Short mmCIF file of C-alpha atoms and ligand atoms in Angstrom, two decimals:
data_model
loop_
_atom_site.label_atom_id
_atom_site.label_comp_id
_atom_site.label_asym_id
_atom_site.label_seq_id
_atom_site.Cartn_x
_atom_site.Cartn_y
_atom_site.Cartn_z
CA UNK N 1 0.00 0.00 0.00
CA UNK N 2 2.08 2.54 -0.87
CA UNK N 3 -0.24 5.71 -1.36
CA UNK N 4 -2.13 4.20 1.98
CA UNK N 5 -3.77 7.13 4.16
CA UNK N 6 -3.15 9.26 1.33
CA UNK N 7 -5.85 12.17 -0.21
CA UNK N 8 -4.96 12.52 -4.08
CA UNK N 9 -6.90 14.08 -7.04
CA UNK N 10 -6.47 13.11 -10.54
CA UNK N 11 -8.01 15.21 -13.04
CA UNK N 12 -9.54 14.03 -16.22
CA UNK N 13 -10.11 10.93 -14.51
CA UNK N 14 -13.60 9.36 -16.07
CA UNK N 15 -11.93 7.66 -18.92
CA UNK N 16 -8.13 7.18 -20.41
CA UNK N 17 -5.21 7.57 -18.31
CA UNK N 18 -6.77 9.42 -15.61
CA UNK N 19 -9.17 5.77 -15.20
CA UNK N 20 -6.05 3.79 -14.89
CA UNK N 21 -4.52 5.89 -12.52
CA UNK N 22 -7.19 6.94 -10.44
CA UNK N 23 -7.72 2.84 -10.07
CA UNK N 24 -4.28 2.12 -9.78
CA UNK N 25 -4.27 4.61 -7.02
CA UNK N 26 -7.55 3.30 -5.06
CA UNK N 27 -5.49 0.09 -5.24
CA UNK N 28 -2.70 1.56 -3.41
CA UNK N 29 -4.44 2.90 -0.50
CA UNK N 30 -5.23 6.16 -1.59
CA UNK N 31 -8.33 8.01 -1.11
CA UNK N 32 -9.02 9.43 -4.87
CA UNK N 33 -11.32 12.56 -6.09
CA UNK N 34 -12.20 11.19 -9.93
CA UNK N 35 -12.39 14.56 -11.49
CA UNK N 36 -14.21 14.47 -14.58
CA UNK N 37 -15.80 17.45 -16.51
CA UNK N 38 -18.57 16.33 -18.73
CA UNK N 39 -18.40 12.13 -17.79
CA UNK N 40 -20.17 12.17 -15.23
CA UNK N 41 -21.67 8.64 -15.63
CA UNK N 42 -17.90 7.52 -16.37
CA UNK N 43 -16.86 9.22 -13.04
CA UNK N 44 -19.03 7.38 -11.16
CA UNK N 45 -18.46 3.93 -12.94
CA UNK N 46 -14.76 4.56 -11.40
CA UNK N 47 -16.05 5.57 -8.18
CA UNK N 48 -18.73 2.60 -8.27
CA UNK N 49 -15.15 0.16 -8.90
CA UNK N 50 -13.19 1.83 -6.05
CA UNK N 51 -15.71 1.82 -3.63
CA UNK N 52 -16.82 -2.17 -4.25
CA UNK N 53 -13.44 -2.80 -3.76
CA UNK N 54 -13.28 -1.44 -0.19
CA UNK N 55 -11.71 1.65 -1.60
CA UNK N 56 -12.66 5.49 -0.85
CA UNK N 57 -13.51 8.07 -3.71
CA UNK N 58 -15.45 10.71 -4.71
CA UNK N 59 -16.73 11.76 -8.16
CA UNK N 60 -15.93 15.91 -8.71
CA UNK N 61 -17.21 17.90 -11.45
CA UNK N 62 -13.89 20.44 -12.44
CA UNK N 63 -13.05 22.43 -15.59
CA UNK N 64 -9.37 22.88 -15.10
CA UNK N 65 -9.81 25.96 -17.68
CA UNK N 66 -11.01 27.59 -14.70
CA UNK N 67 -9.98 28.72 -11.49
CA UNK N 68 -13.17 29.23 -9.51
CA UNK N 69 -13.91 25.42 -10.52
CA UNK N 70 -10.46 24.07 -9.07
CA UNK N 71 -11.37 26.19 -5.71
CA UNK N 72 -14.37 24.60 -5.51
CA UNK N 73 -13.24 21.39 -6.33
CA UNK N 74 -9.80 21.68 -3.75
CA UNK N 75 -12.98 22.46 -1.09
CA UNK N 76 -14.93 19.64 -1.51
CA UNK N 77 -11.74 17.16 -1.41
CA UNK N 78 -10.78 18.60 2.19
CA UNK N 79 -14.21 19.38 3.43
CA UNK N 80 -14.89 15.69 2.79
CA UNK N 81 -11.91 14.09 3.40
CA UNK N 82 -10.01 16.53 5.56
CA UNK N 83 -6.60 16.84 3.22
CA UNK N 84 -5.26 17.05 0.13
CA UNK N 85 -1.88 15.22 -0.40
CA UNK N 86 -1.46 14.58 -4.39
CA UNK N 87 -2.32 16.01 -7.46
CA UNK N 88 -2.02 14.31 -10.65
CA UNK N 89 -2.41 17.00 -13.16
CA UNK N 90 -3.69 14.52 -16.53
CA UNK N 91 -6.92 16.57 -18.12
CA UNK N 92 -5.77 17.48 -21.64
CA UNK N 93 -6.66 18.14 -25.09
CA UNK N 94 -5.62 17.48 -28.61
CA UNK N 95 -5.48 18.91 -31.85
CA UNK N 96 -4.67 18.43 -35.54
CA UNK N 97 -4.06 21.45 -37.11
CA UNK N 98 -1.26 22.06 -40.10
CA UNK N 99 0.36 25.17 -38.26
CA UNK N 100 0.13 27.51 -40.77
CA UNK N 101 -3.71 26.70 -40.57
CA UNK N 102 -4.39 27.21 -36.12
CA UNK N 103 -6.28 30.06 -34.98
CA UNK N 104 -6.10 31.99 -32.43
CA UNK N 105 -8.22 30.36 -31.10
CA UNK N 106 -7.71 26.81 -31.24
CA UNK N 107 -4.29 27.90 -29.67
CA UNK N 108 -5.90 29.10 -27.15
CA UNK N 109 -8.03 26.35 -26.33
CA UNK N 110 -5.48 23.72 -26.12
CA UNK N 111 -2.69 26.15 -24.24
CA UNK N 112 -5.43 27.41 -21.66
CA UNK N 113 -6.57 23.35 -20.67
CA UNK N 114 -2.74 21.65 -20.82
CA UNK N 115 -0.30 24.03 -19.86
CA UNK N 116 -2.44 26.58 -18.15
CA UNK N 117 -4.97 24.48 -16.29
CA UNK N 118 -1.72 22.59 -14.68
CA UNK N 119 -0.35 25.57 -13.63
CA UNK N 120 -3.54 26.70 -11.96
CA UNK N 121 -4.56 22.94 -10.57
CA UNK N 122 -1.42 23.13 -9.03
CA UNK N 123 -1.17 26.38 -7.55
CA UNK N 124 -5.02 25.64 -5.38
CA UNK N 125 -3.30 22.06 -4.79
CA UNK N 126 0.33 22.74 -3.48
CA UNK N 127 -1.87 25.62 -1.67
CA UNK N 128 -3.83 22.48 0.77
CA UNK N 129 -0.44 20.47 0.58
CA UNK N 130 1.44 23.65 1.99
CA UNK N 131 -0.60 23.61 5.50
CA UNK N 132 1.05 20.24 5.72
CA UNK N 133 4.65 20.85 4.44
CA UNK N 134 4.06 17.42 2.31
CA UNK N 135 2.67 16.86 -1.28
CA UNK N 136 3.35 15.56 -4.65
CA UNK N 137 2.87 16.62 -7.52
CA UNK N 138 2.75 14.49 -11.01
CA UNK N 139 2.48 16.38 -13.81
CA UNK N 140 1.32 13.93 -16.89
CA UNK N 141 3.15 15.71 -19.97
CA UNK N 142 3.90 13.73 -23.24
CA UNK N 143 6.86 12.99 -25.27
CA UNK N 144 5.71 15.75 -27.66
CA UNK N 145 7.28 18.03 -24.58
CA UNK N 146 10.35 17.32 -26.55
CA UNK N 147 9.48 15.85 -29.98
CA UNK N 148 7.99 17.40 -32.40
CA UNK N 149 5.05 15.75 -34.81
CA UNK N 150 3.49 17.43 -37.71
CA UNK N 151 0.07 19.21 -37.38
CA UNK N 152 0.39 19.13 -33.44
CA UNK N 153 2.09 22.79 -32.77
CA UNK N 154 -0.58 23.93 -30.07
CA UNK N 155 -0.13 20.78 -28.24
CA UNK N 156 4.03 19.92 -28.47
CA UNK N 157 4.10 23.76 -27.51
CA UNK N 158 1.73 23.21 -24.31
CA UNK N 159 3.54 20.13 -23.26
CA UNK N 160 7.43 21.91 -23.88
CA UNK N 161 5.66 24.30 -21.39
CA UNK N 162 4.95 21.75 -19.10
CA UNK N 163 8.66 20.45 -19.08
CA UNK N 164 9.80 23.78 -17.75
CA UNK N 165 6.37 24.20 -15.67
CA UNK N 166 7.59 20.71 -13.76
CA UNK N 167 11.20 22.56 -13.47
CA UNK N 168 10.10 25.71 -11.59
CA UNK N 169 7.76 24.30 -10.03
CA UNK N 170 9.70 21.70 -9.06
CA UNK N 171 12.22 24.38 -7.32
CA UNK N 172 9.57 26.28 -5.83
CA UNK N 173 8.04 24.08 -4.19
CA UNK N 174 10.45 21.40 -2.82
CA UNK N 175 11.03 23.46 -0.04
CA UNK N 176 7.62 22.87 1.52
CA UNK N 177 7.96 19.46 1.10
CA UNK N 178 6.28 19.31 -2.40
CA UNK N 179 7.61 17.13 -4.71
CA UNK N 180 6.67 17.65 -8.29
CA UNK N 181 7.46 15.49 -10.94
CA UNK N 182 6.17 14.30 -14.68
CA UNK N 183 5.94 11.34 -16.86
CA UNK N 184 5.90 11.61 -20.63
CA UNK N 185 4.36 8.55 -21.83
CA UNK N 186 4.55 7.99 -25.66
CA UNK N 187 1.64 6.68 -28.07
CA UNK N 188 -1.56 4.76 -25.84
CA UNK N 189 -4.49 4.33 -27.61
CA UNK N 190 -7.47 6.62 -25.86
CA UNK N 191 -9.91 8.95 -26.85
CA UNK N 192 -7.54 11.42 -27.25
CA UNK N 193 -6.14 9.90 -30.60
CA UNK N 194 -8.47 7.05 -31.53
CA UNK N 195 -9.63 8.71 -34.68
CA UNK N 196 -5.72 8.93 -35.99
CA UNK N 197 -5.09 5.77 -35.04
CA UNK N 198 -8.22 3.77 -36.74
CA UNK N 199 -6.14 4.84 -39.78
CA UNK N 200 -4.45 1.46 -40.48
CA UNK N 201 -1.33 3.66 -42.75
CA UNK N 202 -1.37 5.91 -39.33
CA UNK N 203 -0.85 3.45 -37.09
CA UNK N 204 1.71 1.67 -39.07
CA UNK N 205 3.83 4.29 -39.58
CA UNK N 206 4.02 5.09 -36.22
CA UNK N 207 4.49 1.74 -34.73
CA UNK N 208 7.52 1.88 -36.89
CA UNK N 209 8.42 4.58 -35.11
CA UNK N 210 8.77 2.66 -31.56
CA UNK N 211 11.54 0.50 -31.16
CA UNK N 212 9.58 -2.04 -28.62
CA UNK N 213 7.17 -2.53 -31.46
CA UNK N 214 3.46 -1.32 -30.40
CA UNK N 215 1.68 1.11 -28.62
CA UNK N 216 1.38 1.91 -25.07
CA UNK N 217 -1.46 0.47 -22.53
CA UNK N 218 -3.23 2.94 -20.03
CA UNK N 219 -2.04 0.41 -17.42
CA UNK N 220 1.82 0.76 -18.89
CA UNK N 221 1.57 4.47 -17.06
CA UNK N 222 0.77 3.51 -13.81
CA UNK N 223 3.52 2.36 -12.27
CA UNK N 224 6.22 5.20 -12.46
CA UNK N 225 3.04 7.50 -11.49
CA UNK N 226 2.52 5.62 -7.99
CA UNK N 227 6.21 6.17 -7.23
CA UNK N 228 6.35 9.51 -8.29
CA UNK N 229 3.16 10.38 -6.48
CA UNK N 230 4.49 7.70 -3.09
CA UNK N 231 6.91 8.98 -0.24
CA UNK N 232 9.41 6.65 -1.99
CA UNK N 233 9.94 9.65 -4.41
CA UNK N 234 11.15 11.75 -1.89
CA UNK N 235 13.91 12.61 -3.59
CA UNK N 236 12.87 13.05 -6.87
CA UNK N 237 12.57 16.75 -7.75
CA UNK N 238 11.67 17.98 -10.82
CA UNK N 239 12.47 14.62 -12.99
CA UNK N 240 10.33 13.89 -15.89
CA UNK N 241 10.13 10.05 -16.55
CA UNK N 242 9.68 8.75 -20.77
CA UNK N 243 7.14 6.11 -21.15
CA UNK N 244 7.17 5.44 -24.44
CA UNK N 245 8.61 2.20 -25.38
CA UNK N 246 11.58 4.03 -26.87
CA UNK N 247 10.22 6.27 -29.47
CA UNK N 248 12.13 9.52 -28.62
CA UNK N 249 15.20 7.14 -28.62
CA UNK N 250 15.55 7.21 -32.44
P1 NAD V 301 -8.60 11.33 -22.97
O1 NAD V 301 -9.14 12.24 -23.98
O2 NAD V 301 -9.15 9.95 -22.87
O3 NAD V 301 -8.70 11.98 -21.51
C1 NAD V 301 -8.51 13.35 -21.29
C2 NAD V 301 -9.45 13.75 -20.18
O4 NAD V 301 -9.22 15.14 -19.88
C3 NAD V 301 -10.92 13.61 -20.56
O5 NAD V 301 -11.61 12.94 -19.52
C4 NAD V 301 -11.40 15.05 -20.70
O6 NAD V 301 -12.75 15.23 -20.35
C5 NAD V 301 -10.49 15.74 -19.68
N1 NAD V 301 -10.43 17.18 -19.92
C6 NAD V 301 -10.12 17.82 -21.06
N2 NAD V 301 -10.20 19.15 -20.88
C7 NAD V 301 -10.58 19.35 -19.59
C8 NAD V 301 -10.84 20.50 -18.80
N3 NAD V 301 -10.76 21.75 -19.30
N4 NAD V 301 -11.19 20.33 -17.51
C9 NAD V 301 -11.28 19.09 -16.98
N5 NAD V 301 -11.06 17.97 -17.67
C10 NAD V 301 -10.73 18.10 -18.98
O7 NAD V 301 -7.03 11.28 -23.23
P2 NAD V 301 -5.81 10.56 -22.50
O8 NAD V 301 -5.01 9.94 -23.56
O9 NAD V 301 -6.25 9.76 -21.36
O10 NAD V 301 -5.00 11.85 -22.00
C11 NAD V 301 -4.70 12.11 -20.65
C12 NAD V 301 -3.42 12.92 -20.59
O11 NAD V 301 -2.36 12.11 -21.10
C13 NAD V 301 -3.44 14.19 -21.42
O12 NAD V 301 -2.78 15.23 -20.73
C14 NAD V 301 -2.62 13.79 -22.66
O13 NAD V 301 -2.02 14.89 -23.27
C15 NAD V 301 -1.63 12.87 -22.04
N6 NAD V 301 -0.98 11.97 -22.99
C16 NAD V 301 -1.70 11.06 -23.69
C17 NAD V 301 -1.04 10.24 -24.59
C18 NAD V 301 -1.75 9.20 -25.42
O14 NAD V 301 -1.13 8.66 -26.35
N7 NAD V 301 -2.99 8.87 -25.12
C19 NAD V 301 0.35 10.36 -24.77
C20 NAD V 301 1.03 11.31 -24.03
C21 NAD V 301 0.37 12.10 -23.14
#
């Protein structure tokens, strides 16, 4: 039980990544707030699994795109469970757009949800984990944080800001006892990029891109995020772990 007696929140946790690790989590001990923002059925699926597995959660509507929401979200998890310990900072969005082609406002929409909804779910967060001089902090980023891919420049540019978001925030915050951290996993099949991937020319071409030979699994994510989110990682500042079965290797 490594996360045992533990409070954490995990945004954009009704389906994808989020699931896995919000179940992984319940599975270690942890108490877990399922954030969703439109699943609500999903949420509570997760919720329904936790809890008929002896486990504690709570479903919690949140728009990370909005500060007011995170508040309110940060005061139900301690007026309910009476702490806030870790934040996994997962909701994202996608997008497909030949650069020369992205608005304004599709820029907008995709830097204001990954890079500046982490920033803000982690400022309310490591503001709960402060009162207790211990948190962590796992900031789920992408290998596009340091690979590029064509068509994706609002999202590689919101996840390079989340590589130096981890960094300072990383520095800033270790001295309260915060340790914040990332992973970077590489190509899982979700929501997020099932529609690219249903392309059978897609989705050879990129397996051919990743030396172990297929894509990720949810599940494949889990493990580095329980240690980075455990007191095991007590020492780990600032890192950023790939999960990606080698791609940004070659
Ligand atoms: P997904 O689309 O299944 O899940 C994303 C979740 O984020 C959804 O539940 C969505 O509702 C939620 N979300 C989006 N905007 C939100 C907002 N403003 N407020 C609250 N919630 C919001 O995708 P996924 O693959 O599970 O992605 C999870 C994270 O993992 C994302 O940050 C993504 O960039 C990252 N990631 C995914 C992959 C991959 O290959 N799937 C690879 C690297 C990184």
């Amino acid at each position: 039980m490594r996360l045992g007696g533990r409070v954490a929140v995990v945004t954009g946790a009704s389906r994808g990544l989020g699931r896995a690790i919000a179940l992984a989590f319940a599975q270690e001990g942890a108490t877990v707030a399922v954030c969703y923002r439109s699943g609500e059925q999903e949420a509570a699926e997760v919720v329904g699994r936790i809890t008929a597995a002896g486990g504690s959660a709570m479903a919690v509507q949140v728009d990370t795109a909005s500060r007011p929401s995170l508040e309110a979200m940060a005061g139900r998890v301690v007026d309910r469970f009476g702490r806030l310990d870790i934040l996994v900072n997962n909701a994202g969005v996608m997008n497909t757009t030949a650069f020369l082609d992205l608005t304004d406002g599709e820029w907008d929409r995709v830097l204001d949800t990954n890079l500046k909804g982490y920033f803000r779910a982690a400022q309310v967060c490591a503001r709960e984990m402060m009162k207790r001089s211990y948190g962590r902090i796992v900031n789920v980023s992408s290998t596009r944080q340091v690979q590029a891919n064509y068509g994706n420049t609002a999202y590689c540019a919101s996840k390079g800001g989340i590589y130096m978001l981890n960094r300072t925030m990383a520095a800033e915050l270790a001295p309260h006892g915060i340790c914040v951290n990332s992973i970077a996993p590489g190509t899982i099949e979700t929501d997020l990029n099932r529609s690219y991937l249903s392309d059978p020319a897609f989705l050879a071409k990129r397996v051919s891109e990743i030396p172990i030979g297929r894509l990720g699994e949810p599940d494949e994510v889990v493990g580095a995020t329980i240690f980075l989110a455990s007191e095991q990682a007590s020492f780990c500042v600032g890192a950023s772990i790939m999960i990606d079965g080698g791609q940004t290797l070659i």
